Tab-separated table of C-alpha atoms in Angstrom:
chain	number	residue	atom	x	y	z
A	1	UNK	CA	0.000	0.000	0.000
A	2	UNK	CA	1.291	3.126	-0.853
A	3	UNK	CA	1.358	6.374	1.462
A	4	UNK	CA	1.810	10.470	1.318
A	5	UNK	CA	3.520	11.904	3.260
A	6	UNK	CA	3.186	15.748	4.652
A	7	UNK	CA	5.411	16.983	2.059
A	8	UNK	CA	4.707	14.932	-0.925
A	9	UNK	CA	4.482	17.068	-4.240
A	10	UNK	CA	0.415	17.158	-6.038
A	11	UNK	CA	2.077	17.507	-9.148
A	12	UNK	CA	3.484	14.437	-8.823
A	13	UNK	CA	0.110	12.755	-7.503
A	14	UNK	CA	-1.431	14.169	-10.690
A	15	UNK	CA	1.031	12.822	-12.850
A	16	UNK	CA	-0.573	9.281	-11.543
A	17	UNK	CA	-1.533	7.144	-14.869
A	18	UNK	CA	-5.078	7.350	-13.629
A	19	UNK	CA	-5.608	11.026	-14.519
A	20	UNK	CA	-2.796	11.439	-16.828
A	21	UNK	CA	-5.352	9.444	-19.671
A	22	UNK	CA	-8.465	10.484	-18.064
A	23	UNK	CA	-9.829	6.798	-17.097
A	24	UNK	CA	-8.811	7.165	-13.811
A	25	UNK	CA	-11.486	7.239	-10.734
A	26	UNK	CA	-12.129	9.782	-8.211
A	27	UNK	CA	-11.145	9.715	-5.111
A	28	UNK	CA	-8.752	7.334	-6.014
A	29	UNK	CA	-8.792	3.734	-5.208
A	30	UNK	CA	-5.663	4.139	-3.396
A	31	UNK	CA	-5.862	4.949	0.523
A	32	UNK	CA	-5.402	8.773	1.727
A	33	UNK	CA	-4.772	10.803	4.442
A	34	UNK	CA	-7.692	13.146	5.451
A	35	UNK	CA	-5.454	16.539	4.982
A	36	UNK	CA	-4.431	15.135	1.423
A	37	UNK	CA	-7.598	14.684	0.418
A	38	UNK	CA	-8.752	17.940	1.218
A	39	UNK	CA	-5.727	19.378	-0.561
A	40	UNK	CA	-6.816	16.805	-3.610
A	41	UNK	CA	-10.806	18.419	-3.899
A	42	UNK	CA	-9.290	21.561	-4.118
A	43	UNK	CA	-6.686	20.792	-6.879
A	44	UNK	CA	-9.636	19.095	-8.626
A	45	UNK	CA	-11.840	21.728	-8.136
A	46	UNK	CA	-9.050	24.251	-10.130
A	47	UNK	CA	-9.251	22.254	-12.898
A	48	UNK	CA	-12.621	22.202	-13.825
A	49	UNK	CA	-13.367	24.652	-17.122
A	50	UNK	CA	-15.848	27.091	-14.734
A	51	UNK	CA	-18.583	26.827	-12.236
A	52	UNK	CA	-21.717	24.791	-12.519
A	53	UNK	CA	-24.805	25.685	-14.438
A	54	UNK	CA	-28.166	26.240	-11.480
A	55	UNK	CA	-31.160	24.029	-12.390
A	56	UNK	CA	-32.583	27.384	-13.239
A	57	UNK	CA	-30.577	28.174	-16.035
A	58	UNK	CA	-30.663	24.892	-17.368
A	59	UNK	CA	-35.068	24.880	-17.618
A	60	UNK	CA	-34.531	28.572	-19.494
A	61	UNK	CA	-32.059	27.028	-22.038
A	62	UNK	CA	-33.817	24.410	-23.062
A	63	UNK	CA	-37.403	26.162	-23.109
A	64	UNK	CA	-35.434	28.697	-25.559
A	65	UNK	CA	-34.273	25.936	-27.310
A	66	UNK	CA	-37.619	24.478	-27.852
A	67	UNK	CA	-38.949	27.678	-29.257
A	68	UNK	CA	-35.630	28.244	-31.698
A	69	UNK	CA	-36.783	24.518	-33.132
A	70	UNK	CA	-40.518	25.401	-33.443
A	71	UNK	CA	-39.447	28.719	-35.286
A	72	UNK	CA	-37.163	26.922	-37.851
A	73	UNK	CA	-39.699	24.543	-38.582
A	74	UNK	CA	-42.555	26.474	-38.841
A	75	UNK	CA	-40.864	28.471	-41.245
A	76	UNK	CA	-39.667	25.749	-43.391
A	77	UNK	CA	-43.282	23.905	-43.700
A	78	UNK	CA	-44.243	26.816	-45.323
A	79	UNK	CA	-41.978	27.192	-48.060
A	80	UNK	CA	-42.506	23.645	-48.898
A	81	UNK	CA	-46.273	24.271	-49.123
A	82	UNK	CA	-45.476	27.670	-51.219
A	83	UNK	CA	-43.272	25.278	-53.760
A	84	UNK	CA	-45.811	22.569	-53.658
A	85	UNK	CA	-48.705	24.699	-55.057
A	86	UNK	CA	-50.421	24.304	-51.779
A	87	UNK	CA	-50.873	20.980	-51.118
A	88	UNK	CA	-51.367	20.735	-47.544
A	89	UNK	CA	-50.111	17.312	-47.218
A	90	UNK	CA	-50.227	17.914	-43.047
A	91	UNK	CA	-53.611	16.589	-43.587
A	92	UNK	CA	-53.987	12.930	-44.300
A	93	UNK	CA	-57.988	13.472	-45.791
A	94	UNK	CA	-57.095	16.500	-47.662
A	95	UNK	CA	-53.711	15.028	-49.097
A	96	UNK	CA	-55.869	12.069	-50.510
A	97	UNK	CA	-58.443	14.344	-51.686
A	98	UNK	CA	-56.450	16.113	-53.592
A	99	UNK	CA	-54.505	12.885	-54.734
A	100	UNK	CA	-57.391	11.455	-55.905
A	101	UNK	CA	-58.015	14.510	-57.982
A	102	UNK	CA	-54.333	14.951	-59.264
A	103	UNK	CA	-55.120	11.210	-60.354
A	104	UNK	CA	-58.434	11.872	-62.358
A	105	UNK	CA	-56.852	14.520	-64.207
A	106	UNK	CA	-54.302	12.345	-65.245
A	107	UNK	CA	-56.808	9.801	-66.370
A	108	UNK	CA	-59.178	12.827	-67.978
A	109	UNK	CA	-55.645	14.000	-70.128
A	110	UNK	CA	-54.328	10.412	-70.928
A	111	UNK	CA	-58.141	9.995	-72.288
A	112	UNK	CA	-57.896	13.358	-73.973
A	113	UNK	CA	-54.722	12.709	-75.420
A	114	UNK	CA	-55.737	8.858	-76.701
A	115	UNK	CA	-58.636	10.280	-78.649
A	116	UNK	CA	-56.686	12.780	-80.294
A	117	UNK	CA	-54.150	10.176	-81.280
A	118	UNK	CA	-57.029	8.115	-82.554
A	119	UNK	CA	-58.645	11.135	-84.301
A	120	UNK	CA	-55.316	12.130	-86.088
A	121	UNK	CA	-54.982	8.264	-86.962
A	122	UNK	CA	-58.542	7.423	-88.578
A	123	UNK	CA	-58.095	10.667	-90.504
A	124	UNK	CA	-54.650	9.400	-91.803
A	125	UNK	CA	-56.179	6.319	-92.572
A	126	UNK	CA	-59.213	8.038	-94.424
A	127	UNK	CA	-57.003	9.933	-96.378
A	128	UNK	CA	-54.556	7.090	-97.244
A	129	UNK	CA	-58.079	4.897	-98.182
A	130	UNK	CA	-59.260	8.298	-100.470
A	131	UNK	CA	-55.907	7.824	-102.289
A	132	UNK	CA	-55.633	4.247	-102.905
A	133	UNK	CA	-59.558	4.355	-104.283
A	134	UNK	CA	-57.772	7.482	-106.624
A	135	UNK	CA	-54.863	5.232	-107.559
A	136	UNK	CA	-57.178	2.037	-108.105
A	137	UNK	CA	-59.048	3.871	-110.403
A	138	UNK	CA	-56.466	5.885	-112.361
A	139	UNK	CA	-54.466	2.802	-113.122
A	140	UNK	CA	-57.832	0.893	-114.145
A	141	UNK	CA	-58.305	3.850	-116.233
A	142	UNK	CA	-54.623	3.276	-117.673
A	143	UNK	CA	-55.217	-0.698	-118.142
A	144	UNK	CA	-58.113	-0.017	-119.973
A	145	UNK	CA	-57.053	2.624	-122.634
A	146	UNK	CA	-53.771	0.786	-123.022
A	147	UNK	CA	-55.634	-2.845	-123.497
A	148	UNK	CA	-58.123	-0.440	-126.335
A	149	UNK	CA	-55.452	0.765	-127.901
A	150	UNK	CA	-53.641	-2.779	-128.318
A	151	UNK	CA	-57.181	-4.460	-129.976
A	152	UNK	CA	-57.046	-0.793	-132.099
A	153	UNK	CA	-53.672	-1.654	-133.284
A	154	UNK	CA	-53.353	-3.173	-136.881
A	155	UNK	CA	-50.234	-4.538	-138.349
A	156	UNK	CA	-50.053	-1.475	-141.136
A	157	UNK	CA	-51.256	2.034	-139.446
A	158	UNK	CA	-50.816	0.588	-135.723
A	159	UNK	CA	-49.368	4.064	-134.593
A	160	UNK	CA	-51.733	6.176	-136.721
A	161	UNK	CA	-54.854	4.149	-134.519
A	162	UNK	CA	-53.071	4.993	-131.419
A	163	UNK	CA	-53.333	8.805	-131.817
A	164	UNK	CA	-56.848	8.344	-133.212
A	165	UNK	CA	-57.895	6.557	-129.971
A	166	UNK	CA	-56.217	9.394	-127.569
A	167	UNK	CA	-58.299	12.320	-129.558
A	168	UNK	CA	-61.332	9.830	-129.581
A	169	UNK	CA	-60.815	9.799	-125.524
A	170	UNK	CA	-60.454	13.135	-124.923
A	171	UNK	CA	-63.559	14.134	-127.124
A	172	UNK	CA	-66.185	11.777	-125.240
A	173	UNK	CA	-69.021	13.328	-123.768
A	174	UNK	CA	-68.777	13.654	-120.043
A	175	UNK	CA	-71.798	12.253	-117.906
A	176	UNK	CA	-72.480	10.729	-114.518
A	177	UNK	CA	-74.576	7.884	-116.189
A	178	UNK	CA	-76.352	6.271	-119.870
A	179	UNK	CA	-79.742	5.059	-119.419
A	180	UNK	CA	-80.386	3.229	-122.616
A	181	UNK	CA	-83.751	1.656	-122.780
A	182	UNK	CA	-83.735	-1.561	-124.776
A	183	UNK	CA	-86.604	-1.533	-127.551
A	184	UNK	CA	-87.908	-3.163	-130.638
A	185	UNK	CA	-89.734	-1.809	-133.782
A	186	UNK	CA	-92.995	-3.046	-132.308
A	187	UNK	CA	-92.787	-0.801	-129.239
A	188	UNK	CA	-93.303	3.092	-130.423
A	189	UNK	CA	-96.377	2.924	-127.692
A	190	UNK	CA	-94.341	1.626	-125.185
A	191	UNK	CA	-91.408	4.234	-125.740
A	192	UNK	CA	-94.580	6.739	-126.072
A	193	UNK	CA	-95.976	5.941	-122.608
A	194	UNK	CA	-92.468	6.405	-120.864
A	195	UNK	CA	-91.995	9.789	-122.683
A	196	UNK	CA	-95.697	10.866	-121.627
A	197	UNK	CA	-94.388	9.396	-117.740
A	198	UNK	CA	-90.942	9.278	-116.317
A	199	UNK	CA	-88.988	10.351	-119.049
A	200	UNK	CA	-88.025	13.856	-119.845
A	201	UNK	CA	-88.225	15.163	-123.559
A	202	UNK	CA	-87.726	17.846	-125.612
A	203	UNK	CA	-85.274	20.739	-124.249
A	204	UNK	CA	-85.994	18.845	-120.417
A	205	UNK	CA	-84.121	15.769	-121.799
A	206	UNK	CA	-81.109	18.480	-122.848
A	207	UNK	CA	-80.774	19.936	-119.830
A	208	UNK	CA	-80.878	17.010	-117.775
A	209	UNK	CA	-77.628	15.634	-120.191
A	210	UNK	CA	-76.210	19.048	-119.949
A	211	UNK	CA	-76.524	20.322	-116.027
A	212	UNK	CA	-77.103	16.273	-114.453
A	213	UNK	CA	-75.111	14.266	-116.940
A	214	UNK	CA	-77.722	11.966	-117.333
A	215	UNK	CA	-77.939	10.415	-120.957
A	216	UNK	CA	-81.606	8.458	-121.862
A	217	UNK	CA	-81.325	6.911	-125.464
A	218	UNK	CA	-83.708	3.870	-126.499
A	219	UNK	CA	-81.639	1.719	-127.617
A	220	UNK	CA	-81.881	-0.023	-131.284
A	221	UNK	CA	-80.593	-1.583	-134.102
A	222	UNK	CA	-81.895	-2.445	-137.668
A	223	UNK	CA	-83.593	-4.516	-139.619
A	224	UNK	CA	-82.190	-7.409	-141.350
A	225	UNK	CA	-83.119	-4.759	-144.427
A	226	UNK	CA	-81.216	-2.127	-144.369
A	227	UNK	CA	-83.088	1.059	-145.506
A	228	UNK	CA	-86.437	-0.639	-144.824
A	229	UNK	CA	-89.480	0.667	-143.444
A	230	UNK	CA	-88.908	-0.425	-140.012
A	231	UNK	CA	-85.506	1.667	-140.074
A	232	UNK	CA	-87.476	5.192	-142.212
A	233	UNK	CA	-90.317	4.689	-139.211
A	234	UNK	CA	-87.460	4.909	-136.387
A	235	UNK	CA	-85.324	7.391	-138.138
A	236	UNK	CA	-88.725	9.429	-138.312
A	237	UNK	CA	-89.106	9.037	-134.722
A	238	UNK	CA	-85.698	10.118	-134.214
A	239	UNK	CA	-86.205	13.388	-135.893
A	240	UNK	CA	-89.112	14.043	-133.885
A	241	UNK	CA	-87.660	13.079	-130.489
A	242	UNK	CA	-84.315	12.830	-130.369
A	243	UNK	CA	-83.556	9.970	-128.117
A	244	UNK	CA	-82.059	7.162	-129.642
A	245	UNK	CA	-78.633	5.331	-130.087
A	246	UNK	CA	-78.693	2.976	-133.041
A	247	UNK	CA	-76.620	0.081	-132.792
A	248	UNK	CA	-75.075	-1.726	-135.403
A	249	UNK	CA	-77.148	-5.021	-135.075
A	250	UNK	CA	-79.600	-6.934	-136.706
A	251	UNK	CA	-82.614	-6.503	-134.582
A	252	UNK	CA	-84.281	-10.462	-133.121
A	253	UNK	CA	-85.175	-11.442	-129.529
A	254	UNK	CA	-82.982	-14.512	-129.685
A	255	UNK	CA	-79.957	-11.667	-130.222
A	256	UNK	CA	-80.504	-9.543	-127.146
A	257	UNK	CA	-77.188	-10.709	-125.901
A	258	UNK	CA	-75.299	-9.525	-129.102
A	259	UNK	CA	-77.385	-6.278	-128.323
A	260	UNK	CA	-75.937	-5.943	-124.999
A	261	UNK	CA	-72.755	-6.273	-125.516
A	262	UNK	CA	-73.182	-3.663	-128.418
A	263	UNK	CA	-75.074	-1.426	-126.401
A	264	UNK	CA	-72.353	-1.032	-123.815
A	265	UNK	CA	-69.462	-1.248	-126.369
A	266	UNK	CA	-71.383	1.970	-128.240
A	267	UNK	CA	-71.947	3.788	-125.250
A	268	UNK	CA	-68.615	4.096	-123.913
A	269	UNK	CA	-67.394	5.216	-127.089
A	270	UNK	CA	-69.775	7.825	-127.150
A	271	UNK	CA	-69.860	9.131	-123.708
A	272	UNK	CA	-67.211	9.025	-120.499
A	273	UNK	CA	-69.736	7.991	-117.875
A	274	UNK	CA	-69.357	6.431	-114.236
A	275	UNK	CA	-72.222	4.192	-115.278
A	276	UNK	CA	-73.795	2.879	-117.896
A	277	UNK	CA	-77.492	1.340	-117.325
A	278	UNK	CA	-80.058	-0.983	-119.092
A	279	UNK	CA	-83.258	-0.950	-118.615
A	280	UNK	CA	-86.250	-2.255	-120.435
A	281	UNK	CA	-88.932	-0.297	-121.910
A	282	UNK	CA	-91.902	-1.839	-119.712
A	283	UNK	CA	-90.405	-0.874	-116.130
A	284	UNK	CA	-91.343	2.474	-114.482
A	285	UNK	CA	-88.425	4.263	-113.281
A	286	UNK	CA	-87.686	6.955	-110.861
A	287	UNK	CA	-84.693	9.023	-112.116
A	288	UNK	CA	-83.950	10.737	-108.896
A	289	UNK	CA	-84.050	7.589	-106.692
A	290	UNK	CA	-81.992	5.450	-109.705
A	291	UNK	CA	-79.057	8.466	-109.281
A	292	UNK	CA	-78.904	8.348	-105.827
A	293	UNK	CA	-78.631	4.760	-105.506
A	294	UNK	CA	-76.087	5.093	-107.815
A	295	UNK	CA	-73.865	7.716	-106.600
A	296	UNK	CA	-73.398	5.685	-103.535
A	297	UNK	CA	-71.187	3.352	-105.577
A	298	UNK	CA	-69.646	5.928	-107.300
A	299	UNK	CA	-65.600	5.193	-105.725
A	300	UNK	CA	-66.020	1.729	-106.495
A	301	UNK	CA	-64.183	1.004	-109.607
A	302	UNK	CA	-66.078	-2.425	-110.696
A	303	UNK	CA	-69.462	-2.893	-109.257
A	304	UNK	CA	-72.067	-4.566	-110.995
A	305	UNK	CA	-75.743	-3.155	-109.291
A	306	UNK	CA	-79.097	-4.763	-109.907
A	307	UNK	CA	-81.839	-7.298	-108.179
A	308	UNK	CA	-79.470	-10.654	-108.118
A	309	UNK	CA	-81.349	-13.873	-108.394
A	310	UNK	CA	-80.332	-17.497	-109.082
A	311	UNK	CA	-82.792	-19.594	-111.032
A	312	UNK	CA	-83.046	-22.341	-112.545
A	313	UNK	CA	-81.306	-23.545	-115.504
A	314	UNK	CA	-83.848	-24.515	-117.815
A	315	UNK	CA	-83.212	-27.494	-120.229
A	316	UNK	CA	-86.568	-28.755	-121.587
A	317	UNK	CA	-87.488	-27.668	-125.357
A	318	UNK	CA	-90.106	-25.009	-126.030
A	319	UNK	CA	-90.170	-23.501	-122.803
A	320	UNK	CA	-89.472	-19.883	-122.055
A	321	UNK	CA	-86.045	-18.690	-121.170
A	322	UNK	CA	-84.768	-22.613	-122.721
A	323	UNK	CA	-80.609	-22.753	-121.928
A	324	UNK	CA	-79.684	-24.758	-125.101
A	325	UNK	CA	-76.161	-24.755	-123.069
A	326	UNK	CA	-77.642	-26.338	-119.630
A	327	UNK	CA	-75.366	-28.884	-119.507
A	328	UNK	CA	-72.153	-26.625	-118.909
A	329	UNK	CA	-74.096	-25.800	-115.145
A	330	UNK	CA	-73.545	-29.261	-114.193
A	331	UNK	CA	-76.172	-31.785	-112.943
A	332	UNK	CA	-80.382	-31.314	-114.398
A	333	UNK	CA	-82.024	-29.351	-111.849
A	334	UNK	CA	-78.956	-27.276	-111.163
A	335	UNK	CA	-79.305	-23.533	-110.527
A	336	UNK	CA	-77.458	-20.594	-112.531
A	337	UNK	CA	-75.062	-18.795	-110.728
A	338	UNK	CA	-75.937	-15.032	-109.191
A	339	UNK	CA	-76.550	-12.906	-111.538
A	340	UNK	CA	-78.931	-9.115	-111.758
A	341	UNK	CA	-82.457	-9.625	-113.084
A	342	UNK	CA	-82.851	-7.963	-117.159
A	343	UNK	CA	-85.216	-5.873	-116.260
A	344	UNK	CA	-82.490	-3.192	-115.207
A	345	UNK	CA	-79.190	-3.124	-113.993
A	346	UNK	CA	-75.893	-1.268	-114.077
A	347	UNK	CA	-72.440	-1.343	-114.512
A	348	UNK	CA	-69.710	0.710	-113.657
A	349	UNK	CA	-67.492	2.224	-116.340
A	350	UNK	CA	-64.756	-0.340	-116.273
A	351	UNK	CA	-66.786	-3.182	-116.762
A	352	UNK	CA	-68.321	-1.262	-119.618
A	353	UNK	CA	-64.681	-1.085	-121.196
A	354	UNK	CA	-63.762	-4.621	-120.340
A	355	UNK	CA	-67.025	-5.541	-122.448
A	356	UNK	CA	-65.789	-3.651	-125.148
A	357	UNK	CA	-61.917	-4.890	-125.658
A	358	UNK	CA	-63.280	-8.440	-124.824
A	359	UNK	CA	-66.337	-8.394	-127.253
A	360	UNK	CA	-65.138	-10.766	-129.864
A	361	UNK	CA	-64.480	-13.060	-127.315
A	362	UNK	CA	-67.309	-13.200	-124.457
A	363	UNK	CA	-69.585	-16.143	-124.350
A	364	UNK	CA	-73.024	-15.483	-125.214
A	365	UNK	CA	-75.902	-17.665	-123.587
A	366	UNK	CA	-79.485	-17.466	-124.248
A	367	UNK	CA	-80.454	-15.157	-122.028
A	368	UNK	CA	-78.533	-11.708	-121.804
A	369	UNK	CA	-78.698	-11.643	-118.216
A	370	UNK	CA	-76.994	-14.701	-117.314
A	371	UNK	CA	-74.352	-13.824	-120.160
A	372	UNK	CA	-74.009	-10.692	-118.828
A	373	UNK	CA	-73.159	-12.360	-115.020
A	374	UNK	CA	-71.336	-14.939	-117.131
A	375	UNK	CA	-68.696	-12.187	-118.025
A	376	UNK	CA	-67.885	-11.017	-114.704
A	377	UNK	CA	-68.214	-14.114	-112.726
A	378	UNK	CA	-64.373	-14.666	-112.705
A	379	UNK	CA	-63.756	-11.295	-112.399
A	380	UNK	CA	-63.090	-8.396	-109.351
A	381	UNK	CA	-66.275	-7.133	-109.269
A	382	UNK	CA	-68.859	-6.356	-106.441
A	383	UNK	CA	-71.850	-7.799	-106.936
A	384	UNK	CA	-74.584	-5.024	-105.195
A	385	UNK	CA	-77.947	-6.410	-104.605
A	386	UNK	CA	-80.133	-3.489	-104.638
A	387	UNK	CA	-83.679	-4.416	-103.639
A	388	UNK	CA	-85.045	-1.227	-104.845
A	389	UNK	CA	-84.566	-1.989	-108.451
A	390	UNK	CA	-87.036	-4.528	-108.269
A	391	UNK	CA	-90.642	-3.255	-106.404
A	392	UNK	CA	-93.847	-4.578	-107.949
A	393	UNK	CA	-96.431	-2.494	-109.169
A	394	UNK	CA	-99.381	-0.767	-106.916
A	395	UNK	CA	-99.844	-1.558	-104.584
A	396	UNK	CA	-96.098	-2.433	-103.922
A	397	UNK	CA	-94.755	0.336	-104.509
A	398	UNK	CA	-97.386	2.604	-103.593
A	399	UNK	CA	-97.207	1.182	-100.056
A	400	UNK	CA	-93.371	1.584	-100.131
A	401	UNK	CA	-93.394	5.621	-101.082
A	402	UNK	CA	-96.140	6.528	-98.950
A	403	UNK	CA	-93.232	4.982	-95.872
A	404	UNK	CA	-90.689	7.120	-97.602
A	405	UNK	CA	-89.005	4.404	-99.407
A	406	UNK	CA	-89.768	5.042	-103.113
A	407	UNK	CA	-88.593	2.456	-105.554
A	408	UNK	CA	-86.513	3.507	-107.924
A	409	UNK	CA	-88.066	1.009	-110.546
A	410	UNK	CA	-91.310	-0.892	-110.734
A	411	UNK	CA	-92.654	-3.943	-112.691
A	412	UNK	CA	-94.350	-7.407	-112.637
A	413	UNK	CA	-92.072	-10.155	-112.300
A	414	UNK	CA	-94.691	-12.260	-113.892
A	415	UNK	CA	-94.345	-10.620	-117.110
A	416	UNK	CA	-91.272	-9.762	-116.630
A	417	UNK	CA	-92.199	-6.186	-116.727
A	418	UNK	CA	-95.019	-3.961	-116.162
A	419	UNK	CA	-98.223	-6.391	-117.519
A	420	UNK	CA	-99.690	-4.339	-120.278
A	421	UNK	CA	-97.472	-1.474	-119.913
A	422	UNK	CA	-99.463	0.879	-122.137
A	423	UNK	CA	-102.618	0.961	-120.740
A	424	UNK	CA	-101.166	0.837	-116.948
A	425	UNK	CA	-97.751	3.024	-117.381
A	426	UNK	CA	-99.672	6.167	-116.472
A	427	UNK	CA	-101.324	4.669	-113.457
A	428	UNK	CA	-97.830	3.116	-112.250
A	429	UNK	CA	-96.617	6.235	-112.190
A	430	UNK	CA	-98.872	8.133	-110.671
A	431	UNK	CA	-98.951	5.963	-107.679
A	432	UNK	CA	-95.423	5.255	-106.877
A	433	UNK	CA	-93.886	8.092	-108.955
A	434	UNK	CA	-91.148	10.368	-106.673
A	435	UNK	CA	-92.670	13.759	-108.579
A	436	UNK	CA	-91.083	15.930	-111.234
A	437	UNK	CA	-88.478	17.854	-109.471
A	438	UNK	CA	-87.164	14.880	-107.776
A	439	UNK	CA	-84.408	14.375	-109.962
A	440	UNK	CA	-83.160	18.019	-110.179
A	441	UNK	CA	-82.765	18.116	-106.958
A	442	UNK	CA	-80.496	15.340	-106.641
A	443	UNK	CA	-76.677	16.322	-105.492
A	444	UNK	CA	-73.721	14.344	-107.574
């Protein structure tokens, strides 16, 4: 055990290793005299950096402390609401208030946005669609004049045809659409009752070429002697009326598809129109309903309109409508294939130029309707059934315009036309005709 004496030096007490690195323990753990330690307290009491805070002075630091850290963050909260548009996120219900509305907006713009993306879209893709339908058309346009000009061609003046053709093209008569109305010699009544009716005449049938483009012609050949009286009685006719495109063709029901083909080959050489239409001369037509129905097909560049039907292929002797060729439709019994009704139908103006280059070479049946499907069955073409092309006669159609659907033609379908056309035409006409003006007022 050690001991201090009276004398002994503090300095060298405090030089002890237990306060010379500050892990030492006070009083030490060492024994000491009473004086010394007294002496000790106050050496310790020297060293100390100054007196010791009261408990006063400690409560008034720390509430000033408190209110220093209150300050500061007072201050700051409200320059984060100032920078956060005001979003007082202190409050849980408001903060997902206005969360929920930050989120609808979001939802309301992406919406917003989306539909303008899809309105910019569908109108690219209109547009694109609008210039394909242009391109389909022009480079029909192009096949067709280039496959005329090839059947033109002849092995000594081939070049000399070519020109010909272009200043043939650009000298047709522009029209939106050739009614030709198929006749006979025996018919001047019938062609009188559809001029005293639905067809204009006179300086009406001029202007409604001129400020319509719509062509009517009755549509006929000659007789098997030229210069005969049949042919003087028609030319007669002609003088009088004006209304007819004469075909070169021997005249003869059992010919009607040689007329046909004639009739639309003439036509198009005569006229540039986006359709060409035959109709016969017993069916009641309404001019402004036929034009509309039409000018809904008008972008299409091969469509082939009319009443389609399928029936059957008839192969016994004598009978009416008798297919002499029934055995190329396969099995007895068997059905043709779809084809418009010959009362009336129409074609667009590139199948009216395919029937002309292809003339000399299209199939003729029996009956001109089924050779005119016949032609375009292995074709492009739309087929448009158009129910309205085919009403019956009062009280058919009367029913049908009085509900606002007016026919645009009328007949029987057991005479395959308008039974006794003559005496009825007038009557027809007045029941289920659209009026006058209908036709002028029509928009194409």
């Amino acid at each position: 055990m050690k001991h201090f004496s009276k004398g002994t030096n503090i300095k060298l007490l405090l030089s002890d290793k237990n306060y010379k690195f500050g892990v030492g323990l006070w009083p030490p753990m060492h024994p000491v005299w009473p004086w010394k330690q007294k002496q000790l307290d106050n050496e310790y009491r020297k060293m100390r950096p100054g007196k010791a805070l009261s408990g006063k002075a400690i409560f008034v630091l720390c509430i000033a402390s408190f209110l220093s850290g209150s300050l500061f963050t007072s201050r700051t909260w409200t320059h984060y609401k100032d920078n956060n548009h005001n979003i007082p996120i202190s409050n849980p219900d408001d903060h997902f208030t206005n969360l929920a509305e930050i989120t609808t907006d979001c939802d309301h713009n992406k919406r917003k946005l989306v539909e303008e993306e899809s309105a910019d879209i569908m109108g690219e893709v209109t547009k694109t669609h609008q210039a394909l339908q242009s391109l389909d058309k022009t480079i029909s346009a192009l096949e067709m004049e280039l496959a005329v000009a090839r059947t033109s061609k002849s092995d000594d003046d081939g070049q000399n045809n070519k020109l010909e053709l272009r200043a043939s093209n650009h000298s047709l008569q522009k029209a939106f659409a050739v009614i030709g109305i198929n006749t006979a010699f025996s018919s001047k009544k019938r062609r009188d009752s559809l001029r005293q009716t639905w067809m204009p005449t006179g300086e009406k049938l001029k202007k409604l070429e001129k400020e319509k483009g719509i062509v009517i012609r009755f549509v006929i050949g000659h007789c098997a002697t030229t210069g005969g009286v049949l042919d003087k009685a028609i030319d007669a006719e002609e003088d009088e009326h004006h209304d007819f495109l004469r075909l070169n063709h021997v005249e003869g029901y059992h010919q009607l598809s040689t007329k046909t083909r004639l009739y639309f080959s003439t036509a198009i050489s005569i006229w540039d129109a986006s359709f060409y239409v035959k109709v016969d001369d017993d069916v009641h037509l309404n001019l402004g309903m036929l034009v509309t129905s039409l000018a809904r097909h008008r972008s299409k560049p091969r469509v082939y309109i009319g009443c389609m039907k399928s029936g059957p292929v008839l192969s016994q002797k004598g009978v009416k409508y008798h297919e002499p060729e029934y055995w190329k439709f396969g099995e007895e019994g068997n059905k043709y294939f779809r084809h418009a009704t010959g009362q009336i139908y129409a074609i667009s103006k590139d199948l009216a130029a395919y029937i002309s280059i292809n003339s000399p070479i299209l199939h003729r049946y029996a009956n001109e309707d089924v050779s005119l499907g016949a032609w375009f069955i292995g074709l492009e073409v739309e087929h448009v059934d158009d129910r309205s092309l085919c009403c019956g006669t009062p009280p058919d159609c009367e029913w049908k315009a009085r509900a606002g659907n007016v026919c645009a033609a009328s007949f029987d379908w057991s005479c395959s036309g308008i039974c006794k056309s003559v005496e009825r035409m007038k009557d027809v006409h007045t029941a289920c005709g659209e009026g006058d003006d209908a036709v002028w007022n029509v928009y194409l």
